[in-house]
Amino acid sequence: MRKPDLAAAIAERADLTKEKANEVLNAILDSITGALDKDTVTLVGFGTFEKRHRGARTGKNPQTGEPVKIRASNTVAFKPGKNLRDSINAEGGSASR
């Protein structure tokens, strides 16, 4: 599912126009993004978004095999909540998709 599909699903379930649902979705995503600068974002039952730091390291160029320096960076980790895990497991989801 892509972002427009998600906005359309929100519009249908919340009885909103697609444009209004897209505004709501953008506001939610912007709020999560902004909050990650300062803190973790926990949506009880769904999961937790957390900013993590990745230190500088040495990698390998897959074409030449030569070592490559990779700079330190920040990334986002997501840990699913119990309700989300239970929902995925109850529907017969598999890890081998």
Tab-separated table of N, CA, C and O in Angstrom:
chain	number	residue	atom	x	y	z
A	1	MET	N	0.852	-1.178	0.000
A	1	MET	CA	0.000	0.000	0.000
A	1	MET	C	0.892	1.234	0.000
A	1	MET	O	1.818	1.339	0.783
A	2	ARG	N	0.582	2.136	-0.891
A	2	ARG	CA	1.311	3.397	-0.984
A	2	ARG	C	0.537	4.489	-0.257
A	2	ARG	O	-0.618	4.305	0.127
A	3	LYS	N	1.179	5.643	-0.117
A	3	LYS	CA	0.577	6.755	0.626
A	3	LYS	C	-0.790	7.178	0.070
A	3	LYS	O	-1.723	7.366	0.854
A	4	PRO	N	-0.971	7.323	-1.251
A	4	PRO	CA	-2.307	7.688	-1.756
A	4	PRO	C	-3.376	6.635	-1.427
A	4	PRO	O	-4.533	6.975	-1.164
A	5	ASP	N	-2.971	5.362	-1.437
A	5	ASP	CA	-3.907	4.291	-1.091
A	5	ASP	C	-4.315	4.385	0.381
A	5	ASP	O	-5.474	4.174	0.724
A	6	LEU	N	-3.332	4.703	1.226
A	6	LEU	CA	-3.617	4.852	2.653
A	6	LEU	C	-4.544	6.045	2.887
A	6	LEU	O	-5.503	5.952	3.669
A	7	ALA	N	-4.289	7.151	2.207
A	7	ALA	CA	-5.161	8.326	2.340
A	7	ALA	C	-6.579	7.999	1.879
A	7	ALA	O	-7.558	8.419	2.508
A	8	ALA	N	-6.712	7.232	0.809
A	8	ALA	CA	-8.038	6.839	0.317
A	8	ALA	C	-8.753	5.945	1.327
A	8	ALA	O	-9.967	6.087	1.550
A	9	ALA	N	-8.023	5.036	1.966
A	9	ALA	CA	-8.618	4.160	2.981
A	9	ALA	C	-9.070	4.976	4.194
A	9	ALA	O	-10.150	4.727	4.756
A	10	ILE	N	-8.269	5.965	4.592
A	10	ILE	CA	-8.641	6.840	5.707
A	10	ILE	C	-9.890	7.634	5.341
A	10	ILE	O	-10.819	7.755	6.151
A	11	ALA	N	-9.947	8.144	4.114
A	11	ALA	CA	-11.093	8.926	3.657
A	11	ALA	C	-12.373	8.096	3.742
A	11	ALA	O	-13.411	8.580	4.209
A	12	GLU	N	-12.293	6.859	3.308
A	12	GLU	CA	-13.467	5.991	3.321
A	12	GLU	C	-13.917	5.651	4.743
A	12	GLU	O	-15.096	5.737	5.070
A	13	ARG	N	-12.966	5.301	5.597
A	13	ARG	CA	-13.319	4.889	6.960
A	13	ARG	C	-13.763	6.051	7.834
A	13	ARG	O	-14.578	5.877	8.730
A	14	ALA	N	-13.210	7.248	7.597
A	14	ALA	CA	-13.523	8.405	8.445
A	14	ALA	C	-14.547	9.340	7.800
A	14	ALA	O	-14.805	10.420	8.339
A	15	ASP	N	-15.084	8.941	6.656
A	15	ASP	CA	-16.070	9.745	5.941
A	15	ASP	C	-15.533	11.155	5.664
A	15	ASP	O	-16.164	12.163	5.993
A	16	LEU	N	-14.347	11.194	5.064
A	16	LEU	CA	-13.689	12.449	4.683
A	16	LEU	C	-13.459	12.455	3.179
A	16	LEU	O	-13.492	11.402	2.541
A	17	THR	N	-13.181	13.625	2.635
A	17	THR	CA	-12.754	13.676	1.245
A	17	THR	C	-11.321	13.147	1.179
A	17	THR	O	-10.591	13.150	2.190
A	18	LYS	N	-10.912	12.718	-0.001
A	18	LYS	CA	-9.537	12.223	-0.155
A	18	LYS	C	-8.526	13.332	0.140
A	18	LYS	O	-7.474	13.073	0.713
A	19	GLU	N	-8.870	14.553	-0.239
A	19	GLU	CA	-7.963	15.678	0.011
A	19	GLU	C	-7.791	15.924	1.507
A	19	GLU	O	-6.685	16.148	1.996
A	20	LYS	N	-8.907	15.884	2.246
A	20	LYS	CA	-8.848	16.113	3.691
A	20	LYS	C	-8.088	14.962	4.373
A	20	LYS	O	-7.274	15.187	5.278
A	21	ALA	N	-8.337	13.729	3.932
A	21	ALA	CA	-7.635	12.570	4.497
A	21	ALA	C	-6.140	12.675	4.231
A	21	ALA	O	-5.318	12.341	5.099
A	22	ASN	N	-5.768	13.165	3.050
A	22	ASN	CA	-4.358	13.349	2.730
A	22	ASN	C	-3.730	14.413	3.634
A	22	ASN	O	-2.594	14.247	4.097
A	23	GLU	N	-4.469	15.498	3.929
A	23	GLU	CA	-3.985	16.522	4.853
A	23	GLU	C	-3.770	15.936	6.247
A	23	GLU	O	-2.763	16.229	6.907
A	24	VAL	N	-4.710	15.129	6.692
A	24	VAL	CA	-4.599	14.494	8.017
A	24	VAL	C	-3.386	13.568	8.055
A	24	VAL	O	-2.588	13.606	9.000
A	25	LEU	N	-3.236	12.745	7.023
A	25	LEU	CA	-2.095	11.826	6.965
A	25	LEU	C	-0.775	12.592	6.966
A	25	LEU	O	0.156	12.243	7.700
A	26	ASN	N	-0.688	13.658	6.172
A	26	ASN	CA	0.533	14.474	6.146
A	26	ASN	C	0.810	15.105	7.509
A	26	ASN	O	1.966	15.171	7.941
A	27	ALA	N	-0.228	15.558	8.201
A	27	ALA	CA	-0.052	16.154	9.534
A	27	ALA	C	0.479	15.114	10.519
A	27	ALA	O	1.374	15.418	11.328
A	28	ILE	N	-0.047	13.902	10.447
A	28	ILE	CA	0.421	12.836	11.338
A	28	ILE	C	1.888	12.515	11.060
A	28	ILE	O	2.709	12.446	11.982
A	29	LEU	N	2.217	12.339	9.789
A	29	LEU	CA	3.595	11.998	9.434
A	29	LEU	C	4.567	13.120	9.795
A	29	LEU	O	5.668	12.853	10.287
A	30	ASP	N	4.170	14.367	9.565
A	30	ASP	CA	5.020	15.511	9.938
A	30	ASP	C	5.218	15.576	11.449
A	30	ASP	O	6.321	15.876	11.930
A	31	SER	N	4.171	15.290	12.203
A	31	SER	CA	4.266	15.317	13.669
A	31	SER	C	5.199	14.228	14.177
A	31	SER	O	6.016	14.461	15.076
A	32	ILE	N	5.105	13.035	13.609
A	32	ILE	CA	5.992	11.932	14.002
A	32	ILE	C	7.430	12.293	13.662
A	32	ILE	O	8.341	12.135	14.487
A	33	THR	N	7.642	12.802	12.453
A	33	THR	CA	8.988	13.180	12.011
A	33	THR	C	9.594	14.246	12.927
A	33	THR	O	10.745	14.128	13.355
A	34	GLY	N	8.824	15.271	13.249
A	34	GLY	CA	9.312	16.334	14.121
A	34	GLY	C	9.599	15.857	15.527
A	34	GLY	O	10.579	16.265	16.147
A	35	ALA	N	8.772	14.976	16.038
A	35	ALA	CA	8.951	14.478	17.403
A	35	ALA	C	10.182	13.585	17.518
A	35	ALA	O	10.792	13.509	18.584
A	36	LEU	N	10.565	12.906	16.449
A	36	LEU	CA	11.721	12.001	16.505
A	36	LEU	C	13.031	12.735	16.733
A	36	LEU	O	14.007	12.130	17.150
A	37	ASP	N	13.071	14.033	16.465
A	37	ASP	CA	14.280	14.805	16.750
A	37	ASP	C	14.561	14.864	18.242
A	37	ASP	O	15.702	14.954	18.661
A	38	LYS	N	13.498	14.824	19.037
A	38	LYS	CA	13.642	15.014	20.476
A	38	LYS	C	13.396	13.751	21.294
A	38	LYS	O	13.923	13.599	22.384
A	39	ASP	N	12.544	12.857	20.802
A	39	ASP	CA	12.059	11.768	21.636
A	39	ASP	C	11.644	10.589	20.777
A	39	ASP	O	11.664	10.654	19.550
A	40	THR	N	11.229	9.509	21.421
A	40	THR	CA	10.622	8.397	20.710
A	40	THR	C	9.130	8.690	20.562
A	40	THR	O	8.570	9.491	21.305
A	41	VAL	N	8.509	8.042	19.600
A	41	VAL	CA	7.073	8.190	19.386
A	41	VAL	C	6.442	6.823	19.591
A	41	VAL	O	6.758	5.871	18.878
A	42	THR	N	5.560	6.724	20.591
A	42	THR	CA	4.900	5.462	20.904
A	42	THR	C	3.412	5.569	20.637
A	42	THR	O	2.740	6.441	21.173
A	43	LEU	N	2.925	4.704	19.776
A	43	LEU	CA	1.495	4.574	19.505
A	43	LEU	C	1.081	3.245	20.125
A	43	LEU	O	1.335	2.178	19.555
A	44	VAL	N	0.507	3.308	21.312
A	44	VAL	CA	0.207	2.120	22.097
A	44	VAL	C	-0.597	1.128	21.260
A	44	VAL	O	-1.592	1.478	20.633
A	45	GLY	N	-0.126	-0.107	21.250
A	45	GLY	CA	-0.777	-1.163	20.496
A	45	GLY	C	-0.266	-1.277	19.073
A	45	GLY	O	-0.314	-2.334	18.471
A	46	PHE	N	0.220	-0.165	18.508
A	46	PHE	CA	0.725	-0.183	17.134
A	46	PHE	C	2.234	-0.373	17.108
A	46	PHE	O	2.734	-1.274	16.461
A	47	GLY	N	2.966	0.503	17.820
A	47	GLY	CA	4.414	0.363	17.849
A	47	GLY	C	5.116	1.638	18.263
A	47	GLY	O	4.489	2.645	18.568
A	48	THR	N	6.448	1.560	18.254
A	48	THR	CA	7.287	2.663	18.687
A	48	THR	C	8.300	2.998	17.602
A	48	THR	O	8.973	2.113	17.074
A	49	PHE	N	8.387	4.295	17.267
A	49	PHE	CA	9.404	4.807	16.352
A	49	PHE	C	10.512	5.412	17.213
A	49	PHE	O	10.231	6.148	18.155
A	50	GLU	N	11.752	5.141	16.848
A	50	GLU	CA	12.868	5.617	17.665
A	50	GLU	C	14.034	6.004	16.759
A	50	GLU	O	14.352	5.289	15.803
A	51	LYS	N	14.654	7.143	17.053
A	51	LYS	CA	15.849	7.564	16.321
A	51	LYS	C	17.041	6.814	16.885
A	51	LYS	O	17.215	6.714	18.100
A	52	ARG	N	17.854	6.265	15.991
A	52	ARG	CA	19.070	5.556	16.413
A	52	ARG	C	20.266	6.099	15.654
A	52	ARG	O	20.170	6.457	14.483
A	53	HIS	N	21.403	6.115	16.352
A	53	HIS	CA	22.645	6.596	15.760
A	53	HIS	C	23.455	5.405	15.247
A	53	HIS	O	23.611	4.411	15.940
A	54	ARG	N	23.951	5.536	14.026
A	54	ARG	CA	24.832	4.511	13.458
A	54	ARG	C	26.214	5.124	13.361
A	54	ARG	O	26.410	6.162	12.721
A	55	GLY	N	27.171	4.511	14.009
A	55	GLY	CA	28.528	5.026	14.011
A	55	GLY	C	29.221	4.861	12.666
A	55	GLY	O	28.781	4.088	11.808
A	56	ALA	N	30.310	5.593	12.490
A	56	ALA	CA	31.109	5.470	11.276
A	56	ALA	C	31.694	4.068	11.217
A	56	ALA	O	32.010	3.461	12.249
A	57	ARG	N	31.820	3.548	10.003
A	57	ARG	CA	32.336	2.191	9.863
A	57	ARG	C	32.963	2.044	8.477
A	57	ARG	O	32.829	2.898	7.623
A	58	THR	N	33.612	0.930	8.265
A	58	THR	CA	34.206	0.635	6.976
A	58	THR	C	33.361	-0.431	6.291
A	58	THR	O	33.057	-1.465	6.872
A	59	GLY	N	32.964	-0.139	5.056
A	59	GLY	CA	32.202	-1.098	4.261
A	59	GLY	C	33.038	-1.572	3.093
A	59	GLY	O	34.251	-1.346	3.036
A	60	LYS	N	32.384	-2.247	2.139
A	60	LYS	CA	33.094	-2.776	0.988
A	60	LYS	C	32.305	-2.455	-0.276
A	60	LYS	O	31.098	-2.675	-0.334
A	61	ASN	N	32.992	-1.920	-1.268
A	61	ASN	CA	32.362	-1.669	-2.560
A	61	ASN	C	32.082	-3.033	-3.195
A	61	ASN	O	33.008	-3.795	-3.458
A	62	PRO	N	30.811	-3.380	-3.463
A	62	PRO	CA	30.502	-4.709	-3.978
A	62	PRO	C	31.046	-4.970	-5.390
A	62	PRO	O	31.276	-6.113	-5.758
A	63	GLN	N	31.291	-3.906	-6.165
A	63	GLN	CA	31.797	-4.104	-7.525
A	63	GLN	C	33.300	-4.326	-7.561
A	63	GLN	O	33.781	-5.135	-8.349
A	64	THR	N	34.028	-3.604	-6.697
A	64	THR	CA	35.490	-3.696	-6.741
A	64	THR	C	36.081	-4.430	-5.544
A	64	THR	O	37.222	-4.862	-5.592
A	65	GLY	N	35.312	-4.533	-4.473
A	65	GLY	CA	35.817	-5.180	-3.270
A	65	GLY	C	36.686	-4.271	-2.418
A	65	GLY	O	37.185	-4.686	-1.380
A	66	GLU	N	36.866	-3.029	-2.843
A	66	GLU	CA	37.713	-2.111	-2.097
A	66	GLU	C	36.984	-1.573	-0.872
A	66	GLU	O	35.770	-1.390	-0.894
A	67	PRO	N	37.730	-1.298	0.211
A	67	PRO	CA	37.106	-0.737	1.413
A	67	PRO	C	36.582	0.676	1.148
A	67	PRO	O	37.172	1.442	0.398
A	68	VAL	N	35.454	0.987	1.769
A	68	VAL	CA	34.823	2.294	1.633
A	68	VAL	C	34.491	2.796	3.033
A	68	VAL	O	33.962	2.045	3.847
A	69	LYS	N	34.816	4.070	3.300
A	69	LYS	CA	34.457	4.652	4.588
A	69	LYS	C	33.004	5.094	4.551
A	69	LYS	O	32.589	5.807	3.629
A	70	ILE	N	32.222	4.664	5.533
A	70	ILE	CA	30.814	5.044	5.637
A	70	ILE	C	30.688	5.981	6.824
A	70	ILE	O	31.088	5.632	7.944
A	71	ARG	N	30.155	7.181	6.567
A	71	ARG	CA	30.039	8.183	7.630
A	71	ARG	C	28.981	7.788	8.657
A	71	ARG	O	28.070	7.022	8.372
A	72	ALA	N	29.090	8.354	9.842
A	72	ALA	CA	28.081	8.167	10.878
A	72	ALA	C	26.789	8.805	10.411
A	72	ALA	O	26.803	9.803	9.678
A	73	SER	N	25.671	8.234	10.831
A	73	SER	CA	24.374	8.787	10.447
A	73	SER	C	23.320	8.397	11.471
A	73	SER	O	23.552	7.562	12.339
A	74	ASN	N	22.167	9.036	11.354
A	74	ASN	CA	21.022	8.675	12.185
A	74	ASN	C	20.019	7.943	11.311
A	74	ASN	O	19.911	8.199	10.112
A	75	THR	N	19.282	7.037	11.922
A	75	THR	CA	18.253	6.298	11.214
A	75	THR	C	17.049	6.133	12.130
A	75	THR	O	17.106	6.532	13.300
A	76	VAL	N	15.990	5.580	11.628
A	76	VAL	CA	14.781	5.370	12.411
A	76	VAL	C	14.530	3.871	12.543
A	76	VAL	O	14.630	3.139	11.561
A	77	ALA	N	14.230	3.450	13.744
A	77	ALA	CA	13.870	2.056	13.997
A	77	ALA	C	12.404	2.005	14.400
A	77	ALA	O	11.884	2.935	15.011
A	78	PHE	N	11.740	0.924	14.041
A	78	PHE	CA	10.343	0.728	14.410
A	78	PHE	C	10.226	-0.612	15.110
A	78	PHE	O	10.699	-1.630	14.612
A	79	LYS	N	9.618	-0.590	16.287
A	79	LYS	CA	9.363	-1.821	17.030
A	79	LYS	C	7.845	-1.989	17.100
A	79	LYS	O	7.152	-1.161	17.703
A	80	PRO	N	7.318	-3.033	16.481
A	80	PRO	CA	5.857	-3.203	16.487
A	80	PRO	C	5.332	-3.486	17.884
A	80	PRO	O	5.986	-4.157	18.687
A	81	GLY	N	4.121	-2.992	18.153
A	81	GLY	CA	3.457	-3.233	19.429
A	81	GLY	C	2.766	-4.585	19.436
A	81	GLY	O	2.618	-5.248	18.405
A	82	LYS	N	2.301	-4.994	20.587
A	82	LYS	CA	1.689	-6.304	20.760
A	82	LYS	C	0.463	-6.488	19.867
A	82	LYS	O	0.314	-7.528	19.221
A	83	ASN	N	-0.414	-5.495	19.812
A	83	ASN	CA	-1.625	-5.630	18.986
A	83	ASN	C	-1.275	-5.814	17.515
A	83	ASN	O	-1.907	-6.621	16.824
A	84	LEU	N	-0.285	-5.089	17.019
A	84	LEU	CA	0.126	-5.219	15.625
A	84	LEU	C	0.726	-6.597	15.374
A	84	LEU	O	0.382	-7.262	14.386
A	85	ARG	N	1.602	-7.042	16.257
A	85	ARG	CA	2.193	-8.382	16.110
A	85	ARG	C	1.121	-9.460	16.125
A	85	ARG	O	1.126	-10.368	15.291
A	86	ASP	N	0.191	-9.347	17.081
A	86	ASP	CA	-0.881	-10.339	17.182
A	86	ASP	C	-1.754	-10.334	15.932
A	86	ASP	O	-2.169	-11.386	15.446
A	87	SER	N	-2.039	-9.167	15.409
A	87	SER	CA	-2.868	-9.034	14.206
A	87	SER	C	-2.193	-9.694	13.004
A	87	SER	O	-2.838	-10.408	12.232
A	88	ILE	N	-0.916	-9.458	12.836
A	88	ILE	CA	-0.170	-10.040	11.716
A	88	ILE	C	-0.104	-11.555	11.856
A	88	ILE	O	-0.292	-12.285	10.886
A	89	ASN	N	0.146	-12.046	13.050
A	89	ASN	CA	0.252	-13.485	13.276
A	89	ASN	C	-1.094	-14.180	13.170
A	89	ASN	O	-1.171	-15.324	12.725
A	90	ALA	N	-2.175	-13.518	13.545
A	90	ALA	CA	-3.515	-14.117	13.510
A	90	ALA	C	-4.002	-14.269	12.069
A	90	ALA	O	-4.796	-15.143	11.778
A	91	GLU	N	-3.522	-13.405	11.168
A	91	GLU	CA	-3.977	-13.439	9.782
A	91	GLU	C	-3.162	-14.435	8.960
A	91	GLU	O	-3.297	-14.472	7.733
A	92	GLY	N	-2.298	-15.194	9.590
A	92	GLY	CA	-1.522	-16.176	8.847
A	92	GLY	C	-0.389	-15.566	8.052
A	92	GLY	O	0.075	-16.161	7.092
A	93	GLY	N	0.041	-14.373	8.441
A	93	GLY	CA	1.157	-13.734	7.749
A	93	GLY	C	2.415	-14.562	7.915
A	93	GLY	O	2.585	-15.302	8.868
A	94	SER	N	3.294	-14.482	6.925
A	94	SER	CA	4.530	-15.241	7.022
A	94	SER	C	5.707	-14.320	6.780
A	94	SER	O	5.608	-13.320	6.097
A	95	ALA	N	6.827	-14.712	7.328
A	95	ALA	CA	8.045	-13.905	7.189
A	95	ALA	C	8.723	-14.147	5.847
A	95	ALA	O	9.655	-13.462	5.502
A	96	SER	N	8.240	-15.105	5.064
A	96	SER	CA	8.934	-15.463	3.821
A	96	SER	C	8.305	-14.817	2.597
A	96	SER	O	8.460	-15.296	1.504
A	97	ARG	N	7.592	-13.714	2.738
A	97	ARG	CA	6.967	-13.046	1.584
A	97	ARG	C	7.958	-12.609	0.617
A	97	ARG	O	8.812	-12.067	0.457
